[in-house]
PDB file of C-alpha atoms and ligand atoms in Angstrom:
ATOM      1  CA  MET A   1      -5.401   5.247 -27.309  1.00 93.00           C
ATOM      2  CA  ILE A   2      -3.144   7.789 -29.181  1.00 94.00           C
ATOM      3  CA  LEU A   3       0.503   8.688 -28.297  1.00 95.00           C
ATOM      4  CA  LEU A   4       1.291  12.514 -28.952  1.00 95.00           C
ATOM      5  CA  GLY A   5       4.775  13.226 -29.766  1.00 94.00           C
ATOM      6  CA  TRP A   6       5.986  16.402 -28.775  1.00 94.00           C
ATOM      7  CA  ASN A   7       9.486  18.011 -29.412  1.00 92.00           C
ATOM      8  CA  PRO A   8      10.225  20.708 -27.287  1.00 91.00           C
ATOM      9  CA  ASP A   9      13.719  21.111 -28.416  1.00 89.00           C
ATOM     10  CA  ARG A  10      12.542  21.845 -32.048  1.00 87.00           C
ATOM     11  CA  GLY A  11      10.629  24.976 -30.519  1.00 80.00           C
ATOM     12  CA  ASP A  12       7.002  23.948 -31.441  1.00 83.00           C
ATOM     13  CA  ASP A  13       4.608  24.801 -28.384  1.00 89.00           C
ATOM     14  CA  PRO A  14       1.048  23.810 -28.774  1.00 92.00           C
ATOM     15  CA  PHE A  15       0.803  24.485 -24.818  1.00 94.00           C
ATOM     16  CA  GLY A  16       1.703  28.349 -25.119  1.00 92.00           C
ATOM     17  CA  GLY A  17       4.250  27.777 -22.619  1.00 93.00           C
ATOM     18  CA  TYR A  18       4.382  24.417 -21.090  1.00 94.00           C
ATOM     19  CA  ARG A  19       5.347  25.563 -17.586  1.00 92.00           C
ATOM     20  CA  ARG A  20       2.049  27.463 -17.619  1.00 93.00           C
ATOM     21  CA  ALA A  21       0.308  24.583 -18.502  1.00 93.00           C
ATOM     22  CA  VAL A  22       1.717  22.484 -15.994  1.00 91.00           C
ATOM     23  CA  ASP A  23       0.682  24.886 -13.372  1.00 87.00           C
ATOM     24  CA  GLU A  24      -2.786  25.117 -14.687  1.00 88.00           C
ATOM     25  CA  VAL A  25      -3.170  21.405 -14.525  1.00 84.00           C
ATOM     26  CA  THR A  26      -1.906  21.559 -11.000  1.00 77.00           C
ATOM     27  CA  GLY A  27      -4.188  24.256  -9.887  1.00 71.00           C
ATOM     28  CA  ALA A  28      -7.579  23.928 -11.916  1.00 72.00           C
ATOM     29  CA  GLY A  29      -7.066  20.294 -12.853  1.00 74.00           C
ATOM     30  CA  LEU A  30      -7.375  20.447 -16.452  1.00 83.00           C
ATOM     31  CA  PHE A  31      -5.285  22.170 -19.678  1.00 91.00           C
ATOM     32  CA  ARG A  32      -6.820  22.547 -23.138  1.00 93.00           C
ATOM     33  CA  CYS A  33      -4.979  23.298 -26.066  1.00 93.00           C
ATOM     34  CA  ARG A  34      -5.592  22.784 -29.908  1.00 93.00           C
ATOM     35  CA  TRP A  35      -3.587  19.478 -31.206  1.00 92.00           C
ATOM     36  CA  ILE A  36      -3.008  18.229 -34.743  1.00 89.00           C
ATOM     37  CA  LEU A  37      -4.608  14.831 -34.668  1.00 88.00           C
ATOM     38  CA  PRO A  38      -5.064  12.053 -36.980  1.00 82.00           C
ATOM     39  CA  PRO A  39      -8.810  12.521 -37.726  1.00 75.00           C
ATOM     40  CA  ARG A  40     -10.442   8.812 -37.906  1.00 80.00           C
ATOM     41  CA  GLN A  41      -8.696   7.798 -34.939  1.00 82.00           C
ATOM     42  CA  ALA A  42      -9.042  10.790 -32.618  1.00 86.00           C
ATOM     43  CA  THR A  43     -12.745  10.660 -31.545  1.00 87.00           C
ATOM     44  CA  ALA A  44     -14.043  12.551 -28.713  1.00 87.00           C
ATOM     45  CA  GLY A  45     -13.285  10.698 -25.247  1.00 88.00           C
ATOM     46  CA  THR A  46     -10.065   9.104 -27.043  1.00 92.00           C
ATOM     47  CA  GLU A  47      -7.420   8.879 -24.175  1.00 93.00           C
ATOM     48  CA  VAL A  48      -4.180  10.265 -25.257  1.00 95.00           C
ATOM     49  CA  TRP A  49      -0.598  10.224 -23.489  1.00 96.00           C
ATOM     50  CA  LEU A  50       1.848  12.977 -24.166  1.00 96.00           C
ATOM     51  CA  PHE A  51       5.302  11.491 -25.173  1.00 96.00           C
ATOM     52  CA  SER A  52       8.559  14.105 -25.301  1.00 95.00           C
ATOM     53  CA  GLN A  53      10.824  13.506 -27.961  1.00 94.00           C
ATOM     54  CA  GLY A  54      13.011  15.996 -25.992  1.00 88.00           C
ATOM     55  CA  GLY A  55      16.830  15.285 -25.522  1.00 82.00           C
ATOM     56  CA  ARG A  56      16.600  16.102 -21.872  1.00 81.00           C
ATOM     57  CA  ASP A  57      13.357  14.219 -20.901  1.00 86.00           C
ATOM     58  CA  ARG A  58      12.492  11.780 -23.465  1.00 94.00           C
ATOM     59  CA  GLY A  59       9.524   9.791 -22.389  1.00 95.00           C
ATOM     60  CA  VAL A  60       5.877  10.189 -21.229  1.00 96.00           C
ATOM     61  CA  LEU A  61       4.970  13.469 -19.462  1.00 94.00           C
ATOM     62  CA  GLY A  62       1.161  13.461 -19.713  1.00 94.00           C
ATOM     63  CA  HIS A  63      -2.244  12.317 -19.926  1.00 93.00           C
ATOM     64  CA  GLY A  64      -5.334  13.651 -21.514  1.00 93.00           C
ATOM     65  CA  ARG A  65      -8.328  13.099 -23.715  1.00 92.00           C
ATOM     66  CA  VAL A  66      -9.599  14.270 -27.029  1.00 92.00           C
ATOM     67  CA  VAL A  67     -12.414  16.795 -26.433  1.00 90.00           C
ATOM     68  CA  LEU A  68     -13.030  17.719 -29.871  1.00 88.00           C
ATOM     69  CA  SER A  69     -12.409  15.575 -32.743  1.00 86.00           C
ATOM     70  CA  PRO A  70     -10.681  17.084 -36.059  1.00 84.00           C
ATOM     71  CA  GLU A  71     -12.777  17.407 -39.245  1.00 80.00           C
ATOM     72  CA  PRO A  72     -11.399  14.890 -41.604  1.00 72.00           C
ATOM     73  CA  GLN A  73      -9.446  16.012 -44.584  1.00 69.00           C
ATOM     74  CA  PRO A  74      -8.218  13.630 -46.856  1.00 66.00           C
ATOM     75  CA  ALA A  75      -5.863  15.567 -48.333  1.00 64.00           C
ATOM     76  CA  ASP A  76      -3.905  16.439 -45.104  1.00 59.00           C
ATOM     77  CA  ARG A  77      -1.913  13.257 -44.090  1.00 64.00           C
ATOM     78  CA  ASP A  78      -0.415  14.938 -40.946  1.00 68.00           C
ATOM     79  CA  GLY A  79      -4.046  15.239 -39.426  1.00 79.00           C
ATOM     80  CA  SER A  80      -6.069  18.498 -38.682  1.00 83.00           C
ATOM     81  CA  PRO A  81      -6.453  20.592 -35.536  1.00 87.00           C
ATOM     82  CA  GLY A  82      -8.567  18.925 -32.768  1.00 90.00           C
ATOM     83  CA  ILE A  83      -8.889  20.105 -28.950  1.00 93.00           C
ATOM     84  CA  VAL A  84      -7.055  18.168 -26.198  1.00 94.00           C
ATOM     85  CA  GLU A  85      -7.805  18.237 -22.305  1.00 92.00           C
ATOM     86  CA  PHE A  86      -4.641  17.277 -20.502  1.00 93.00           C
ATOM     87  CA  ASP A  87      -5.676  16.190 -16.877  1.00 87.00           C
ATOM     88  CA  ALA A  88      -2.116  15.385 -15.715  1.00 89.00           C
ATOM     89  CA  LEU A  89       1.159  17.107 -16.991  1.00 92.00           C
ATOM     90  CA  ARG A  90       4.684  16.618 -15.253  1.00 91.00           C
ATOM     91  CA  PRO A  91       7.303  19.240 -15.291  1.00 90.00           C
ATOM     92  CA  ARG A  92      10.123  18.532 -17.921  1.00 90.00           C
ATOM     93  CA  GLY A  93      12.588  16.389 -16.616  1.00 87.00           C
ATOM     94  CA  ASP A  94      10.013  14.114 -14.919  1.00 89.00           C
ATOM     95  CA  SER A  95       9.057  12.034 -17.340  1.00 92.00           C
ATOM     96  CA  ILE A  96       8.688   8.196 -17.473  1.00 93.00           C
ATOM     97  CA  PRO A  97      11.827   7.541 -19.244  1.00 93.00           C
ATOM     98  CA  GLN A  98      12.132   5.798 -22.370  1.00 94.00           C
ATOM     99  CA  ASP A  99      14.376   3.204 -21.166  1.00 93.00           C
ATOM    100  CA  LEU A 100      11.940   2.067 -18.465  1.00 94.00           C
ATOM    101  CA  LEU A 101       8.978   2.257 -21.052  1.00 96.00           C
ATOM    102  CA  THR A 102      11.073   0.165 -23.486  1.00 95.00           C
ATOM    103  CA  LEU A 103      11.239  -2.521 -20.780  1.00 94.00           C
ATOM    104  CA  ARG A 104       7.731  -2.454 -19.133  1.00 93.00           C
ATOM    105  CA  VAL A 105       5.646  -1.306 -21.860  1.00 94.00           C
ATOM    106  CA  PRO A 106       6.821  -3.334 -24.925  1.00 90.00           C
ATOM    107  CA  GLY A 107       5.422  -3.600 -28.421  1.00 90.00           C
ATOM    108  CA  ILE A 108       5.849   0.156 -28.952  1.00 92.00           C
ATOM    109  CA  ALA A 109       8.686   1.495 -30.697  1.00 92.00           C
ATOM    110  CA  TRP A 110       9.565   4.039 -28.080  1.00 93.00           C
ATOM    111  CA  GLY A 111      12.558   5.430 -30.175  1.00 86.00           C
ATOM    112  CA  VAL A 112      10.611   6.293 -33.144  1.00 87.00           C
ATOM    113  CA  ASN A 113       9.494   9.702 -33.564  1.00 87.00           C
ATOM    114  CA  ARG A 114       6.102  10.338 -34.860  1.00 86.00           C
ATOM    115  CA  SER A 115       3.713  13.438 -34.353  1.00 86.00           C
ATOM    116  CA  SER A 116       1.059  11.072 -33.202  1.00 88.00           C
ATOM    117  CA  ARG A 117      -0.081   7.263 -33.529  1.00 89.00           C
ATOM    118  CA  ARG A 118      -2.131   4.815 -32.112  1.00 91.00           C
ATOM    119  CA  ILE A 119      -0.909   2.377 -29.413  1.00 93.00           C
ATOM    120  CA  PRO A 120      -2.704  -0.525 -28.261  1.00 92.00           C
ATOM    121  CA  ALA A 121      -5.249  -0.389 -25.339  1.00 89.00           C
ATOM    122  CA  PRO A 122      -3.499  -3.144 -23.082  1.00 88.00           C
ATOM    123  CA  ALA A 123      -0.650  -0.460 -22.770  1.00 92.00           C
ATOM    124  CA  GLY A 124      -3.051   1.454 -20.848  1.00 90.00           C
ATOM    125  CA  PRO A 125      -2.889  -0.190 -17.424  1.00 88.00           C
ATOM    126  CA  ALA A 126       1.087  -0.534 -17.666  1.00 91.00           C
ATOM    127  CA  LEU A 127       1.499   3.332 -18.339  1.00 92.00           C
ATOM    128  CA  ARG A 128      -0.545   3.878 -15.271  1.00 87.00           C
ATOM    129  CA  THR A 129       1.424   1.683 -13.096  1.00 83.00           C
ATOM    130  CA  LEU A 130       4.604   3.278 -14.228  1.00 88.00           C
ATOM    131  CA  TRP A 131       3.154   6.503 -13.724  1.00 85.00           C
ATOM    132  CA  ALA A 132       2.272   5.950 -10.187  1.00 76.00           C
ATOM    133  CA  GLU A 133       5.602   4.124  -9.809  1.00 78.00           C
ATOM    134  CA  THR A 134       7.488   7.129 -10.820  1.00 80.00           C
ATOM    135  CA  SER A 135       5.338   9.936  -9.145  1.00 72.00           C
ATOM    136  CA  SER A 136       6.706  12.288  -6.754  1.00 62.00           C
ATOM    137  CA  LEU A 137       5.116  11.906  -3.028  1.00 46.00           C
ATOM    138  CA  ASP A 138       2.526  14.314  -3.914  1.00 47.00           C
ATOM    139  CA  GLU A 139       1.249  12.784  -6.844  1.00 45.00           C
ATOM    140  CA  ALA A 140       1.334   9.524  -5.201  1.00 42.00           C
ATOM    141  CA  ASP A 141      -1.597  10.840  -2.830  1.00 49.00           C
ATOM    142  CA  PRO A 142      -4.482   8.310  -2.944  1.00 47.00           C
ATOM    143  CA  LEU A 143      -6.739  11.379  -3.754  1.00 49.00           C
ATOM    144  CA  TYR A 144      -5.200  11.857  -7.016  1.00 52.00           C
ATOM    145  CA  PRO A 145      -5.530   8.365  -8.779  1.00 57.00           C
ATOM    146  CA  PRO A 146      -3.018   7.728 -11.913  1.00 61.00           C
ATOM    147  CA  PRO A 147      -4.346   9.487 -15.015  1.00 66.00           C
ATOM    148  CA  GLY A 148      -7.317   7.739 -17.048  1.00 66.00           C
ATOM    149  CA  THR A 149      -8.458   5.716 -14.134  1.00 61.00           C
ATOM    150  CA  LEU A 150     -11.361   7.807 -13.920  1.00 56.00           C
ATOM    151  CA  PRO A 151     -14.005   7.513 -16.840  1.00 53.00           C
ATOM    152  CA  PRO A 152     -14.369  10.863 -19.001  1.00 55.00           C
ATOM    153  CA  GLY A 153     -17.545  11.972 -17.157  1.00 50.00           C
ATOM    154  CA  ALA A 154     -15.404  12.397 -13.893  1.00 49.00           C
ATOM    155  CA  LEU A 155     -12.733  14.676 -15.294  1.00 44.00           C
ATOM    156  CA  ALA A 156     -14.157  17.107 -12.376  1.00 47.00           C
ATOM    157  CA  GLN A 157     -12.307  15.006  -9.908  1.00 49.00           C
ATOM    158  CA  ALA A 158      -9.415  17.422  -9.490  1.00 50.00           C
ATOM    159  CA  ARG A 159     -11.989  19.861  -8.813  1.00 53.00           C
ATOM    160  CA  VAL A 160     -13.901  17.988  -6.381  1.00 53.00           C
ATOM    161  CA  ASN A 161     -10.777  17.283  -4.486  1.00 61.00           C
ATOM    162  CA  ARG A 162     -10.256  20.900  -4.067  1.00 67.00           C
ATOM    163  CA  TYR A 163     -13.500  21.142  -2.320  1.00 72.00           C
ATOM    164  CA  GLU A 164     -11.561  19.006   0.494  1.00 72.00           C
ATOM    165  CA  ARG A 165      -9.124  21.811   0.603  1.00 71.00           C
ATOM    166  CA  ASP A 166     -11.203  24.746   0.564  1.00 76.00           C
ATOM    167  CA  PRO A 167     -10.513  26.242   4.022  1.00 80.00           C
ATOM    168  CA  SER A 168     -13.757  28.024   4.483  1.00 85.00           C
ATOM    169  CA  ALA A 169     -16.055  25.020   3.664  1.00 85.00           C
ATOM    170  CA  ARG A 170     -13.857  22.942   6.023  1.00 88.00           C
ATOM    171  CA  ARG A 171     -14.471  25.398   8.732  1.00 90.00           C
ATOM    172  CA  VAL A 172     -18.401  25.055   8.393  1.00 91.00           C
ATOM    173  CA  CYS A 173     -18.009  21.435   8.115  1.00 92.00           C
ATOM    174  CA  LEU A 174     -15.855  20.968  11.034  1.00 92.00           C
ATOM    175  CA  ALA A 175     -17.972  22.970  12.997  1.00 92.00           C
ATOM    176  CA  HIS A 176     -21.311  20.839  12.520  1.00 93.00           C
ATOM    177  CA  HIS A 177     -19.599  17.373  12.301  1.00 94.00           C
ATOM    178  CA  GLY A 178     -16.927  17.765  14.999  1.00 94.00           C
ATOM    179  CA  THR A 179     -13.095  16.816  14.090  1.00 94.00           C
ATOM    180  CA  SER A 180     -13.284  13.005  14.974  1.00 95.00           C
ATOM    181  CA  CYS A 181     -13.374  10.901  12.133  1.00 96.00           C
ATOM    182  CA  ALA A 182     -16.854  10.063  11.007  1.00 96.00           C
ATOM    183  CA  VAL A 183     -16.087   6.269   9.916  1.00 95.00           C
ATOM    184  CA  CYS A 184     -13.953   5.104  13.049  1.00 94.00           C
ATOM    185  CA  GLY A 185     -14.124   7.852  15.471  1.00 94.00           C
ATOM    186  CA  PHE A 186     -10.451   8.511  15.750  1.00 95.00           C
ATOM    187  CA  SER A 187      -9.799  11.876  17.223  1.00 95.00           C
ATOM    188  CA  PHE A 188      -6.115  13.238  16.854  1.00 95.00           C
ATOM    189  CA  GLU A 189      -6.498  15.705  19.589  1.00 94.00           C
ATOM    190  CA  GLU A 190      -7.428  12.633  21.958  1.00 94.00           C
ATOM    191  CA  ALA A 191      -4.550  10.791  20.754  1.00 94.00           C
ATOM    192  CA  PHE A 192      -1.842  13.159  20.627  1.00 95.00           C
ATOM    193  CA  GLY A 193      -2.868  16.214  22.767  1.00 94.00           C
ATOM    194  CA  PRO A 194      -2.922  19.890  21.649  1.00 93.00           C
ATOM    195  CA  PRO A 195      -0.603  19.082  18.247  1.00 92.00           C
ATOM    196  CA  GLY A 196      -3.506  17.082  17.261  1.00 92.00           C
ATOM    197  CA  ARG A 197      -6.287  19.672  17.639  1.00 91.00           C
ATOM    198  CA  ASP A 198      -8.423  20.238  14.568  1.00 87.00           C
ATOM    199  CA  PHE A 199      -6.266  17.953  12.673  1.00 89.00           C
ATOM    200  CA  ILE A 200      -8.671  15.735  10.462  1.00 91.00           C
ATOM    201  CA  HIS A 201      -9.249  15.634   6.653  1.00 89.00           C
ATOM    202  CA  VAL A 202     -12.554  16.570   5.207  1.00 89.00           C
ATOM    203  CA  HIS A 203     -13.970  14.294   2.383  1.00 88.00           C
ATOM    204  CA  HIS A 204     -16.476  15.237  -0.308  1.00 85.00           C
ATOM    205  CA  VAL A 205     -19.286  12.711  -0.474  1.00 87.00           C
ATOM    206  CA  VAL A 206     -20.896  14.031  -3.746  1.00 80.00           C
ATOM    207  CA  PRO A 207     -20.703  11.080  -6.536  1.00 74.00           C
ATOM    208  CA  ALA A 208     -19.281  12.486  -9.730  1.00 66.00           C
ATOM    209  CA  ALA A 209     -22.816  11.978 -11.366  1.00 68.00           C
ATOM    210  CA  GLY A 210     -24.305  14.514  -8.878  1.00 71.00           C
ATOM    211  CA  LEU A 211     -21.945  17.450 -10.046  1.00 68.00           C
ATOM    212  CA  GLY A 212     -23.886  18.708 -12.947  1.00 67.00           C
ATOM    213  CA  PRO A 213     -23.124  22.338 -14.006  1.00 67.00           C
ATOM    214  CA  GLY A 214     -25.297  24.155 -11.563  1.00 72.00           C
ATOM    215  CA  TYR A 215     -23.677  22.383  -8.440  1.00 75.00           C
ATOM    216  CA  GLU A 216     -23.122  24.292  -5.633  1.00 80.00           C
ATOM    217  CA  LEU A 217     -21.076  22.816  -2.492  1.00 82.00           C
ATOM    218  CA  ASP A 218     -23.168  22.441   0.768  1.00 87.00           C
ATOM    219  CA  PRO A 219     -20.372  22.145   3.295  1.00 88.00           C
ATOM    220  CA  ILE A 220     -22.590  20.406   5.819  1.00 91.00           C
ATOM    221  CA  ALA A 221     -24.263  17.882   3.744  1.00 91.00           C
ATOM    222  CA  ASP A 222     -21.508  17.330   1.039  1.00 89.00           C
ATOM    223  CA  LEU A 223     -18.574  17.077   3.455  1.00 91.00           C
ATOM    224  CA  VAL A 224     -17.577  14.773   6.131  1.00 93.00           C
ATOM    225  CA  PRO A 225     -14.427  14.535   8.606  1.00 94.00           C
ATOM    226  CA  LEU A 226     -12.383  11.565   7.817  1.00 93.00           C
ATOM    227  CA  CYS A 227      -9.101  10.303   9.433  1.00 93.00           C
ATOM    228  CA  PRO A 228      -6.272   9.948   6.856  1.00 89.00           C
ATOM    229  CA  ASN A 229      -6.541   6.023   7.018  1.00 90.00           C
ATOM    230  CA  CYS A 230     -10.423   6.280   6.426  1.00 92.00           C
ATOM    231  CA  HIS A 231     -10.184   8.818   3.755  1.00 88.00           C
ATOM    232  CA  SER A 232      -7.682   6.837   1.846  1.00 85.00           C
ATOM    233  CA  MET A 233      -9.920   3.663   2.198  1.00 88.00           C
ATOM    234  CA  ALA A 234     -12.906   5.778   0.860  1.00 87.00           C
ATOM    235  CA  HIS A 235     -11.051   6.456  -2.228  1.00 80.00           C
ATOM    236  CA  ARG A 236      -9.935   3.120  -2.883  1.00 80.00           C
ATOM    237  CA  ARG A 237     -13.043   2.578  -4.911  1.00 79.00           C
ATOM    238  CA  LEU A 238     -13.282   4.628  -8.204  1.00 70.00           C
ATOM    239  CA  PRO A 239     -14.945   6.479  -9.489  1.00 69.00           C
ATOM    240  CA  ASP A 240     -17.376   6.876  -6.686  1.00 78.00           C
ATOM    241  CA  PRO A 241     -15.500   6.552  -3.266  1.00 84.00           C
ATOM    242  CA  TYR A 242     -17.098   4.438  -0.381  1.00 90.00           C
ATOM    243  CA  SER A 243     -19.354   6.455   1.407  1.00 92.00           C
ATOM    244  CA  PRO A 244     -18.990   6.890   5.281  1.00 94.00           C
ATOM    245  CA  ALA A 245     -21.905   4.326   6.043  1.00 94.00           C
ATOM    246  CA  GLU A 246     -20.380   1.983   3.660  1.00 95.00           C
ATOM    247  CA  LEU A 247     -17.253   1.980   5.308  1.00 95.00           C
ATOM    248  CA  ARG A 248     -18.602   1.661   8.617  1.00 93.00           C
ATOM    249  CA  THR A 249     -20.549  -1.463   7.192  1.00 92.00           C
ATOM    250  CA  LEU A 250     -17.161  -2.702   5.942  1.00 93.00           C
ATOM    251  CA  ARG A 251     -15.509  -2.083   9.435  1.00 90.00           C
ATOM    252  CA  SER A 252     -18.171  -3.829  11.467  1.00 87.00           C
ATOM    253  CA  ALA A 253     -18.122  -6.793   8.906  1.00 87.00           C
ATOM    254  CA  ALA A 254     -14.658  -6.897   9.563  1.00 84.00           C
ATOM    255  CA  GLY A 255     -14.876  -7.365  13.307  1.00 75.00           C
ATOM    256  CA  PHE A 256     -15.012  -3.786  14.785  1.00 64.00           C
ATOM    257  CA  LEU A 257     -18.183  -3.258  16.694  1.00 58.00           C
ATOM    258  CA  PRO A 258     -19.930   0.089  16.135  1.00 51.00           C
ATOM    259  CA  GLY A 259     -21.249   1.416  19.123  1.00 49.00           C
ATOM    260  CA  THR A 260     -18.718   0.442  21.436  1.00 49.00           C
ATOM    261  CA  THR A 261     -16.245   2.532  20.425  1.00 51.00           C
ATOM    262  CA  LEU A 262     -18.337   5.417  18.441  1.00 54.00           C
ATOM    263  CA  SER A 263     -20.424   6.709  21.417  1.00 64.00           C
ATOM    264  CA  PRO A 264     -17.706   8.331  23.361  1.00 69.00           C
ATOM    265  CA  GLU A 265     -16.110   9.982  20.354  1.00 72.00           C
ATOM    266  CA  GLN A 266     -19.412  11.333  19.108  1.00 70.00           C
ATOM    267  CA  LEU A 267     -19.741  13.009  22.455  1.00 67.00           C
ATOM    268  CA  THR A 268     -16.100  14.642  21.594  1.00 76.00           C
ATOM    269  CA  ALA A 269     -17.265  15.403  18.202  1.00 76.00           C
ATOM    270  CA  GLN A 270     -20.230  17.372  19.990  1.00 69.00           C
ATOM    271  CA  ALA A 271     -17.929  19.301  22.356  1.00 72.00           C
ATOM    272  CA  ASP A 272     -15.418  19.961  19.381  1.00 79.00           C
ATOM    273  CA  ALA A 273     -18.210  21.489  17.349  1.00 75.00           C
ATOM    274  CA  VAL A 274     -19.354  23.713  20.082  1.00 70.00           C
ATOM    275  CA  ARG A 275     -15.723  24.837  20.755  1.00 77.00           C
ATOM    276  CA  ILE A 276     -14.915  25.526  16.989  1.00 75.00           C
ATOM    277  CA  LEU A 277     -18.033  27.645  16.641  1.00 71.00           C
ATOM    278  CA  ARG A 278     -17.142  29.885  19.522  1.00 70.00           C
ATOM    279  CA  ALA A 279     -13.712  30.256  18.338  1.00 69.00           C
ATOM    280  CA  HIS A 280     -15.035  31.533  14.850  1.00 59.00           C
TER     281      HIS A 280
HETATM  282 ZN1   ZN B 301     -11.158   6.913  10.497  1.00 56.08          ZN
HETATM  283 ZN1   ZN B 302     -11.974  12.457  -0.233  1.00 56.08          ZN
END
């Protein structure tokens, strides 16, 4: 694990505009850029944390991984350029502040400025916990687990989550599956009346391993309606969420009898599907 020092006050800008980089991570889930890295330590896949040495926001601002390791150049002690892919970047001013880091992630000289340095692996869980604790409400969404929680192969997670927010895919999914939760059968319209109509999350059920380069979303096979509670439970398991079938099994094992509650809601789901199909 490597800590990348960055001093925004000194005018060095590997991001080509930090705000643009933050927007790109928010929108596309990833931002790549060149970074001067220590060759022997920065092998591909190495986890990195971005540390801002700016006066205004000194602290941890982001997370990512080395995707291209630098060529070893013995004469160059500062390192040589490699490529880093950031999967989490916070706006300036929102860092995990240095005093909190000193208190909760001991054993690292947070006050010392270095361009990059290795930090011990056990600091990872502590940093993730702090990241989650200091998150804005949006980042605390269970659909966005703290950075570094997912294995490198699952970097597509942010893009997968975008399928769950794609309006046209959502429409097709709900037209087929209805708007009741596929796990517990909860219907917001039934419980809350008209304001609850069509309110339901859609969940993407394809595991990260199934998302090869040629993957195309099938809104009926790959998306299911889930209420926010069941959806949060699905994403409690990482990297691959619980499937709706597994969640139903967990529920019945915990004392909920499937069938007694599901059948009427399944009928409602059918009725909803017909209504939505007529509406579009
Ligand atoms: Zn549910
Ligand atoms: Zn989901």
